[in-house]
XYZ file of C-alpha atoms in Angstrom:
629
model
C 0.122 26.331 26.315
C 2.501 28.217 23.452
C 3.233 25.822 19.968
C 7.093 25.258 21.334
C 6.381 23.874 24.110
C 3.388 21.460 22.985
C 6.485 20.022 21.020
C 8.129 19.957 23.785
C 5.529 17.780 25.144
C 5.217 15.171 22.340
C 8.938 15.689 21.733
C 9.725 14.164 25.805
C 6.963 11.877 26.153
C 5.973 10.510 22.768
C 3.620 7.968 24.437
C 2.091 10.007 26.963
C 1.295 12.502 24.439
C -0.279 10.253 21.782
C -1.990 8.239 24.671
C -3.624 11.481 25.876
C -5.211 12.748 22.452
C -6.240 9.016 22.452
C -8.662 9.823 25.094
C -10.525 11.859 22.375
C -11.005 8.703 20.702
C -14.668 6.100 21.356
C -12.932 2.601 22.010
C -14.412 -0.679 22.408
C -11.314 -1.567 24.144
C -8.844 1.201 25.259
C -5.285 0.391 23.647
C -2.724 -1.057 26.517
C -0.049 0.996 24.555
C 0.372 3.792 21.715
C 3.084 2.539 20.047
C 4.326 -0.803 18.650
C 8.278 -0.471 17.995
C 8.735 -4.931 18.241
C 9.056 -4.821 14.037
C 10.932 -1.824 13.448
C 11.778 0.074 11.153
C 7.617 -0.940 11.169
C 6.066 0.540 13.598
C 2.596 0.417 14.716
C 0.378 2.366 16.939
C -2.399 1.477 18.844
C -2.270 -2.227 17.760
C -3.934 -3.993 19.881
C -7.208 -1.333 21.316
C -10.307 -1.927 19.324
C -12.066 0.373 17.249
C -14.979 1.268 15.001
C -14.047 4.399 12.166
C -17.881 4.999 11.207
C -18.695 4.794 15.299
C -16.787 7.236 16.142
C -17.929 9.537 12.663
C -21.570 9.185 13.295
C -22.706 7.178 15.877
C -21.178 8.883 19.171
C -22.146 11.874 18.093
C -26.010 11.047 17.398
C -25.407 9.225 20.690
C -24.213 12.036 22.543
C -26.809 14.688 21.408
C -25.633 16.605 17.793
C -27.793 14.287 15.849
C -30.556 16.733 14.457
C -26.342 19.039 13.646
C -25.630 19.479 9.900
C -22.696 16.620 8.771
C -22.548 16.803 5.208
C -23.923 20.170 3.132
C -23.757 19.516 -0.312
C -23.539 22.333 -2.417
C -23.245 21.354 -6.473
C -22.971 24.573 -8.468
C -23.052 22.614 -11.578
C -26.246 21.063 -10.931
C -28.142 23.769 -9.621
C -28.123 20.841 -6.489
C -28.364 22.034 -2.575
C -28.335 19.169 0.442
C -28.472 19.192 4.088
C -27.480 16.070 5.852
C -28.282 15.855 9.426
C -25.960 13.257 11.558
C -29.446 11.788 12.522
C -29.976 10.906 8.894
C -26.401 9.786 7.702
C -26.760 6.794 10.690
C -29.623 5.731 9.310
C -28.487 6.461 5.273
C -25.279 4.428 6.205
C -26.682 1.421 8.489
C -28.923 0.638 5.435
C -26.187 0.929 3.114
C -23.580 -0.901 5.277
C -25.757 -3.590 6.006
C -27.051 -4.370 1.812
C -23.240 -4.799 1.895
C -23.070 -7.258 5.093
C -25.978 -9.160 3.517
C -24.181 -9.312 -0.352
C -21.189 -11.119 1.850
C -18.790 -8.219 2.424
C -17.069 -8.928 5.947
C -14.330 -7.735 8.007
C -11.161 -7.323 6.232
C -12.737 -7.220 2.291
C -12.006 -4.707 -0.291
C -14.147 -2.272 -1.308
C -13.033 -0.259 -4.356
C -15.220 3.058 -4.564
C -14.995 5.181 -7.730
C -17.994 8.321 -6.982
C -18.098 11.415 -7.422
C -18.155 14.718 -5.215
C -21.680 13.731 -3.595
C -22.586 12.676 -0.201
C -23.448 9.451 -1.168
C -19.295 8.343 -1.541
C -18.626 9.876 1.844
C -22.181 7.256 2.609
C -19.792 4.086 1.079
C -16.541 5.074 2.565
C -18.221 5.336 6.607
C -20.083 2.068 5.130
C -17.446 -0.031 4.360
C -15.409 0.833 7.467
C -19.084 0.656 9.544
C -18.646 -3.202 9.255
C -14.602 -3.605 9.318
C -14.148 -3.557 5.399
C -11.454 -1.965 3.568
C -12.273 0.777 1.407
C -9.802 2.260 -1.743
C -11.365 5.400 -3.508
C -10.695 5.524 -6.912
C -10.928 8.806 -8.230
C -14.419 9.688 -10.379
C -13.437 9.307 -13.774
C -10.283 7.870 -14.283
C -9.356 5.844 -17.010
C -10.218 1.597 -17.863
C -6.898 0.393 -17.557
C -5.736 3.043 -14.594
C -9.568 1.353 -12.322
C -8.325 -2.094 -13.510
C -4.699 -1.502 -12.206
C -5.871 -0.880 -8.691
C -8.745 -3.417 -8.828
C -5.939 -5.990 -9.774
C -3.893 -4.471 -6.938
C -6.755 -4.745 -4.138
C -8.576 -7.724 -5.192
C -12.126 -6.578 -3.925
C -15.166 -8.214 -3.802
C -16.780 -5.363 -4.248
C -17.367 -2.117 -6.333
C -19.475 1.354 -5.449
C -19.490 3.276 -7.669
C -22.130 6.181 -9.520
C -23.492 6.849 -12.919
C -21.687 9.474 -14.048
C -19.766 12.314 -12.683
C -20.610 16.528 -14.062
C -18.072 18.580 -15.149
C -18.618 21.784 -15.987
C -20.456 21.368 -19.435
C -20.179 18.285 -19.689
C -21.269 14.621 -18.346
C -18.980 11.477 -17.863
C -20.389 8.461 -18.238
C -18.131 6.271 -15.208
C -20.720 2.665 -16.311
C -18.742 2.437 -19.549
C -15.271 3.094 -17.045
C -16.145 0.013 -14.834
C -17.251 -2.095 -17.093
C -14.198 -1.421 -18.833
C -11.818 -1.870 -16.328
C -13.519 -5.141 -14.800
C -13.084 -6.241 -18.612
C -9.493 -5.716 -18.563
C -8.438 -6.965 -15.017
C -7.598 -10.738 -14.149
C -9.662 -9.844 -10.626
C -13.427 -9.893 -11.130
C -15.295 -8.139 -8.151
C -18.196 -10.484 -6.723
C -21.361 -7.551 -7.600
C -21.058 -4.151 -7.902
C -23.732 -1.127 -6.294
C -24.685 1.491 -8.320
C -26.064 5.138 -7.507
C -27.600 6.070 -10.950
C -28.068 9.971 -11.002
C -30.445 12.271 -12.792
C -27.589 12.962 -15.636
C -27.536 9.565 -17.198
C -28.715 6.212 -16.052
C -26.144 3.638 -16.258
C -27.782 0.265 -18.081
C -27.320 -2.438 -15.173
C -25.453 -5.745 -16.182
C -28.192 -8.249 -14.278
C -26.307 -10.740 -11.521
C -23.722 -8.105 -10.962
C -24.758 -4.885 -10.945
C -27.339 -3.401 -8.151
C -28.975 -0.381 -7.813
C -28.090 1.989 -4.487
C -31.030 2.778 -4.041
C -33.142 0.071 -4.310
C -30.552 -2.039 -1.806
C -30.571 0.766 0.217
C -34.354 1.117 0.762
C -34.338 -3.109 1.169
C -31.218 -3.343 3.451
C -31.551 -4.206 7.394
C -29.505 -1.873 9.038
C -25.889 -3.073 10.117
C -24.301 -2.686 13.704
C -20.419 -1.183 13.587
C -17.856 -3.950 13.646
C -15.244 -2.738 16.470
C -11.474 -3.827 14.667
C -8.110 -3.822 16.292
C -6.031 -0.703 15.901
C -4.074 -1.470 13.298
C -6.608 -3.548 11.059
C -6.973 -1.243 8.070
C -9.240 1.276 7.146
C -8.354 1.634 3.586
C -6.182 2.164 0.953
C -5.144 5.128 -1.360
C -2.809 4.867 -4.390
C -0.976 6.875 -5.098
C 1.312 7.669 -8.375
C 4.669 5.607 -8.733
C 7.793 5.909 -10.324
C 7.649 2.876 -12.187
C 3.609 3.730 -13.311
C 2.665 0.846 -11.027
C 0.844 2.712 -8.040
C 1.317 2.755 -4.838
C -1.179 1.687 -2.106
C -0.501 3.851 1.016
C -2.306 1.863 4.076
C -3.633 3.986 6.662
C -4.128 1.897 10.322
C -7.478 2.301 11.485
C -6.626 3.446 15.883
C -3.657 6.061 14.935
C -5.579 7.508 11.806
C -8.835 8.745 13.720
C -6.179 9.481 16.560
C -4.225 11.979 14.987
C -6.622 13.630 12.395
C -9.647 14.325 15.945
C -6.176 16.548 17.106
C -5.361 17.820 14.243
C -9.028 19.376 13.713
C -8.759 21.598 16.827
C -5.076 21.953 16.992
C -4.410 22.871 13.098
C -7.174 24.072 12.481
C -8.959 25.918 15.244
C -12.233 24.898 14.486
C -14.226 23.059 17.373
C -17.325 20.635 17.173
C -19.985 22.595 15.236
C -17.974 24.279 13.278
C -18.475 24.597 9.800
C -15.128 22.901 7.776
C -14.683 23.094 4.106
C -12.704 20.986 2.575
C -12.588 22.031 -1.487
C -11.070 18.686 -2.599
C -11.887 15.595 -3.880
C -12.919 12.503 -1.993
C -10.409 10.464 -4.159
C -7.663 12.170 -3.023
C -5.669 11.685 0.754
C -7.657 15.762 1.689
C -10.568 13.954 0.918
C -9.869 10.963 3.139
C -8.702 13.216 5.490
C -10.330 16.279 5.645
C -13.308 16.366 3.539
C -14.546 12.599 5.262
C -13.121 11.708 8.521
C -11.553 14.418 9.975
C -14.159 16.681 10.480
C -16.801 13.836 10.614
C -14.885 12.434 13.791
C -14.236 15.955 15.524
C -18.269 16.595 14.907
C -18.008 19.353 12.791
C -19.537 20.088 10.023
C -18.200 19.507 6.544
C -18.873 19.963 2.552
C -19.136 18.257 -0.392
C -18.655 20.905 -3.272
C -19.098 19.745 -6.647
C -17.897 22.752 -8.935
C -14.268 23.995 -9.788
C -12.448 27.597 -8.883
C -13.627 29.276 -11.811
C -16.629 28.573 -14.227
C -19.001 27.361 -12.016
C -20.254 29.700 -12.871
C -17.468 32.101 -11.610
C -14.189 33.526 -9.819
C -16.657 34.151 -6.451
C -17.720 29.996 -6.162
C -15.351 29.980 -3.240
C -16.470 32.940 -1.445
C -20.054 32.209 -2.399
C -20.315 28.881 -0.736
C -17.727 30.137 2.774
C -20.325 32.840 2.483
C -23.717 31.132 2.448
C -22.854 28.246 4.813
C -20.510 30.111 7.451
C -17.331 28.387 7.082
C -14.498 29.183 9.494
C -12.128 27.519 7.859
C -11.461 26.829 4.527
C -8.678 24.366 2.985
C -7.554 24.200 -1.069
C -4.940 23.952 -3.391
C -2.430 27.055 -4.125
C -3.088 26.082 -8.021
C -7.003 26.763 -7.334
C -6.250 30.646 -5.753
C -4.024 31.539 -8.506
C -6.466 30.761 -11.220
C -9.283 32.653 -9.259
C -6.513 35.689 -8.400
C -6.236 35.297 -13.142
C -9.637 35.456 -13.258
C -10.091 38.273 -10.711
C -6.442 40.363 -9.811
C -8.641 43.373 -8.239
C -11.057 40.629 -6.094
C -14.125 42.227 -7.287
C -16.086 39.233 -6.439
C -14.582 38.691 -2.878
C -16.627 42.256 -1.907
C -19.321 40.256 -3.497
C -20.207 37.944 -0.169
C -20.333 38.418 3.418
C -17.043 36.469 4.900
C -16.992 37.621 7.995
C -18.015 33.630 9.325
C -14.180 32.805 7.549
C -11.081 32.363 10.513
C -8.056 31.168 8.643
C -7.516 29.866 5.163
C -4.961 26.721 4.676
C -3.469 25.897 1.556
C -1.120 22.050 1.022
C -0.753 20.383 -2.353
C 1.105 22.412 -4.589
C 4.075 25.340 -2.936
C 2.382 28.145 -2.277
C 4.228 31.262 -3.863
C 4.176 34.390 -1.566
C 2.977 36.219 -4.582
C -0.423 33.794 -3.908
C -0.446 34.055 -0.399
C -0.135 37.929 -0.151
C -2.777 38.019 -3.056
C -4.963 35.998 -0.629
C -4.112 37.890 2.356
C -4.721 40.864 0.963
C -8.424 40.375 -0.244
C -9.540 38.231 2.974
C -8.220 39.535 5.700
C -7.474 36.169 7.343
C -4.996 34.625 7.883
C -3.889 32.411 5.114
C -1.698 29.194 6.285
C 0.962 27.284 3.967
C 1.574 23.321 5.243
C 3.013 20.323 3.755
C 2.357 16.930 3.881
C 1.811 14.200 1.708
C -0.519 10.988 0.729
C 1.826 8.928 2.991
C 2.147 11.365 6.131
C -2.336 12.019 5.900
C -1.812 15.159 7.448
C 0.144 18.030 8.063
C 4.346 17.036 8.436
C 5.182 21.091 8.791
C 1.974 23.848 9.740
C 1.401 27.068 11.341
C -1.283 25.617 14.211
C -3.402 28.313 14.551
C -5.267 26.510 17.221
C -2.542 26.221 19.629
C -0.238 29.407 19.078
C -0.552 31.503 15.710
C 2.811 31.868 14.660
C 4.737 34.158 12.532
C 3.986 33.819 9.296
C 7.217 33.759 6.776
C 6.081 33.718 3.092
C 7.501 30.636 1.213
C 7.898 28.277 4.389
C 5.043 25.963 5.803
C 6.370 26.457 8.948
C 7.482 24.234 11.576
C 7.011 20.771 11.923
C 4.058 19.184 13.577
C 4.509 16.874 16.936
C 5.290 14.032 16.074
C 7.383 14.906 13.075
C 10.960 14.785 14.151
C 12.132 16.786 10.580
C 15.943 16.487 9.635
C 17.319 18.017 6.545
C 20.339 14.992 5.077
C 23.097 15.680 2.709
C 23.739 12.692 0.248
C 25.537 10.438 2.516
C 22.413 10.918 5.706
C 24.609 13.633 7.637
C 22.683 16.897 9.034
C 23.107 19.962 6.948
C 23.213 23.183 8.783
C 20.617 26.109 8.739
C 20.162 27.539 5.066
C 21.688 24.810 3.551
C 19.441 23.014 1.102
C 19.230 19.063 1.054
C 16.908 16.526 1.213
C 13.911 16.348 3.695
C 14.127 13.159 6.033
C 11.469 12.654 8.896
C 13.880 10.130 11.863
C 11.427 7.124 12.399
C 9.071 6.006 14.293
C 6.056 8.423 12.217
C 2.983 9.403 14.552
C 0.687 7.816 14.253
C -1.856 7.900 10.803
C 1.344 7.719 8.801
C 1.387 5.269 6.592
C 2.526 1.798 7.914
C 4.023 0.156 5.156
C 2.294 -0.454 1.774
C -0.472 -3.167 0.108
C 0.923 -5.842 -0.268
C 4.476 -4.401 -0.869
C 6.530 -3.897 2.427
C 9.662 -4.768 0.110
C 9.062 -1.665 -2.149
C 7.659 0.402 0.831
C 11.467 -0.207 2.760
C 13.233 0.402 -1.044
C 10.920 3.581 -1.333
C 11.053 5.445 1.503
C 12.979 3.999 4.399
C 16.423 2.204 2.918
C 18.304 5.587 1.174
C 18.857 6.870 4.959
C 18.644 3.958 7.240
C 16.181 5.085 10.538
C 14.375 8.006 8.680
C 11.220 8.307 6.348
C 12.598 10.359 3.232
C 9.823 12.476 2.180
C 10.783 12.799 -1.603
C 11.413 16.395 -1.337
C 14.526 18.454 -0.800
C 14.262 22.118 0.875
C 16.655 23.619 4.434
C 15.288 24.819 7.428
C 16.109 28.608 8.358
C 18.128 29.667 12.114
C 13.746 29.477 13.861
C 13.304 25.842 12.433
C 11.075 26.661 10.355
C 10.967 24.682 7.223
C 11.445 25.145 3.091
C 10.254 23.121 0.847
C 12.009 24.667 -2.651
C 11.402 20.676 -5.020
C 10.932 16.960 -5.524
C 14.656 15.607 -4.569
C 13.807 15.225 -8.617
C 13.267 18.971 -9.284
C 16.386 20.146 -8.020
C 18.237 20.892 -10.936
C 21.651 20.746 -11.572
C 23.587 24.181 -13.186
C 27.073 24.146 -14.072
C 27.914 21.775 -11.107
C 25.370 23.872 -8.791
C 22.437 22.552 -7.687
C 19.754 24.839 -7.763
C 15.750 24.789 -6.779
C 13.144 25.246 -9.669
C 11.142 26.384 -6.554
C 13.175 29.663 -5.913
C 13.241 30.750 -9.234
C 8.727 29.894 -9.240
C 8.846 32.021 -6.414
C 10.149 35.016 -8.349
C 8.498 34.429 -11.179
C 4.806 34.275 -9.342
C 6.009 38.081 -8.078
C 6.273 39.614 -11.554
C 2.955 41.399 -11.688
C 1.121 39.855 -15.003
C 2.515 36.249 -13.805
C -0.667 34.051 -12.906
C 1.350 31.004 -12.845
C 4.337 29.307 -13.381
C 6.284 26.285 -13.823
C 10.547 25.726 -14.046
C 11.597 22.591 -14.842
C 15.669 21.851 -15.706
C 16.313 20.876 -19.584
C 19.370 19.205 -21.098
C 22.215 21.420 -22.489
C 25.573 19.843 -23.426
C 26.898 22.838 -22.321
C 26.018 22.605 -17.978
C 24.646 20.010 -17.535
C 20.697 21.274 -17.153
C 19.380 24.635 -17.725
C 16.560 26.186 -16.403
C 13.121 26.845 -18.449
C 10.429 28.778 -17.251
C 6.549 28.664 -18.143
C 4.567 31.820 -17.293
C 0.444 32.385 -16.831
C -0.326 35.618 -17.778
C -2.683 37.382 -15.805
C -6.002 37.876 -17.170
C -6.344 41.592 -18.684
C -2.992 41.227 -18.961
C -2.592 43.497 -23.018
C 1.404 43.748 -23.005
C 3.755 42.533 -25.248
C 4.372 38.871 -24.302
C 8.408 38.908 -24.526
C 8.626 42.370 -22.688
C 6.852 40.385 -19.627
C 9.586 37.242 -20.005
C 12.566 39.829 -20.714
C 11.261 40.738 -17.791
C 10.988 37.837 -15.457
C 14.479 36.659 -17.678
C 15.853 39.758 -15.702
C 14.112 39.390 -12.036
C 14.929 35.531 -11.809
C 18.534 36.482 -12.727
C 18.383 40.063 -9.919
C 17.019 37.568 -6.841
C 18.969 34.785 -7.251
C 21.521 35.652 -9.542
C 23.846 35.222 -12.573
C 24.751 31.506 -11.437
C 20.993 30.390 -12.305
C 21.542 30.899 -16.058
C 18.001 31.705 -16.591
C 17.667 32.824 -19.928
C 14.482 30.565 -21.579
C 11.198 31.675 -20.428
C 7.843 31.558 -22.874
C 4.282 32.379 -22.411
C 1.653 29.574 -21.610
C -2.091 29.701 -21.770
C -2.169 26.613 -18.986
C 0.318 24.294 -17.268
C -0.259 20.820 -17.332
C -1.611 19.503 -13.696
C -3.452 16.119 -12.421
C -7.000 16.858 -11.103
C -5.423 17.647 -8.005
C -3.951 21.285 -9.032
C -0.167 19.790 -9.248
C 2.145 20.845 -12.084
C 3.404 17.730 -13.848
C 6.986 18.814 -13.815
C 8.359 15.574 -14.358
C 6.511 15.264 -17.449
C 7.394 18.512 -19.121
C 10.553 17.753 -19.188
C 10.514 14.068 -20.668
C 8.644 16.247 -23.699
C 11.670 18.902 -23.845
C 14.225 16.791 -23.412
C 12.682 13.919 -26.123
C 12.676 11.080 -24.099
C 9.174 9.130 -24.305
C 6.629 9.059 -21.729
C 3.987 7.262 -20.140
C 0.780 9.873 -19.785
C 0.059 10.630 -17.070
C -3.058 8.675 -14.949
C -4.192 11.768 -12.925
C -4.173 14.233 -15.725
C -6.616 16.949 -16.085
C -6.505 17.266 -19.722
C -4.335 15.869 -21.673
C -4.855 17.836 -25.231
C -2.036 20.742 -22.045
C 0.993 18.638 -23.053
C 0.763 19.289 -27.293
C 0.386 22.786 -26.505
C 3.770 22.121 -24.174
C 5.449 20.816 -26.739
C 4.861 23.256 -29.466
C 5.785 26.213 -26.982
C 8.794 23.500 -26.269
C 9.550 23.376 -29.951
C 9.856 27.028 -30.778
C 12.706 27.111 -28.438
C 13.669 24.633 -30.032
C 13.216 21.603 -27.883
C 10.924 18.595 -27.215
C 12.120 17.446 -31.510
């Protein structure tokens, strides 16, 4: 069946499409229908079914004879440790942890915060919480105390599961002092914490409140899976809000299982038993969807990687992992590939490994510039697929669905909308725009199963953030266009579209041009305030390793290139070389923060920033151009 036929089948009868997809999930009580729309514009899926996430991710595979298959491969180049955990072993350990939580009073609907590094126990904690019908909220390990406290006060967890430390290249980050600080700051106090002791930093435990994971697990009575309603929250995941108050995205259990399971074959082209690797972190949505739940529900082997694209120990670490563990589908962020390309532009490390197991690569998290995709295609000789989604949606809005049909790749486009998503380009008045015209990207309601039904305890904020701008649509916050073939192009966040003397211009289009320069490893374009034109684009570029040409020559060529490709209307004259760009830990470039610095405005230090020291470097660079005063 071709993609267009699958998409048309969904369009013709969404109810039948999703009820059919739901057959692949093991229900305790099958849902009577797919869509529940009585409370529109708030929608729910499979609401009256009864189901358990952990059963679908673990127990059913053991019962189905796959207990000896490896469920989780742990690979930590930072510590030098590796481990393989079968589905049967996973079931034993998760049931024990769930039993320990249950014995300490955790019940269906209770919240549990998980504050963990990239170790298999992070996945076990998530599964144990869902096993007993509780609701987890994973907070990125090492988040600052005040940011963790904000999430404690919003989710009001009965327990917090944490590790004693996280390990970064060259340093150990003790989590326990951060956790203690957060509990001190928070108004809400958890009943207890569970601490996974790691040998790199043993934490001091507070008697009566903190409990040792290994001791609890060893003495626990295993817990059975608790069936929950299809519309019962599986988890809350906080995404940064524009007001500084994080938004708690909810994922309902039934739709989450159905949608993720559907994507594993249809989108990522893996069969049960294949090895799937998403090089992300459990603190992000990719880690929820495609390190933990998607692969395990579908019966795949998933990889938990505690390392970095470069420096652990070198730019070949991705290729070693793929080769050693027979990875079939690899998923990472464009920024990770840009880091690898910067260190190894000629792909010398790629040639050291047997990558015959690798059949496809998927990129998401930032716009994948054509230059990075072409580099990866040339090095790896497999399809390199950009796809687009959000924390809110939980999986791809637009993609090239290799498990259905390999569509022609159009560089710069994450391809076409997936079944469930009716994607429209709207003008400011909410009217559809012609092919090729830049506008706001919106999705006609209802959103498909597995997407956010609302925000945690914030229904009005959900409506004001996503539904009110374009009634009948979900507002993505992204700007872009569709071409005559229906391919989507994501050009910028809506607030990254800049206005130069009345012309609305996409910073993404300029970044695409800069990235095509042979000496540029990575770049960002922001709009800075200009008295005459309103805004002017300013380009920041990082150079490839080994580039020894004068910086002034490279920046002059970049300015010329943008003026040639986009035209004088872009008024692109400002370009500067920087050592590195400020990013979140998940690889998103902090453009809005750089705009605030350039315009001399106060800004809040982003909680997710990878290295705050970079902002001082950016400020100095901008001051050299006469900005950031």
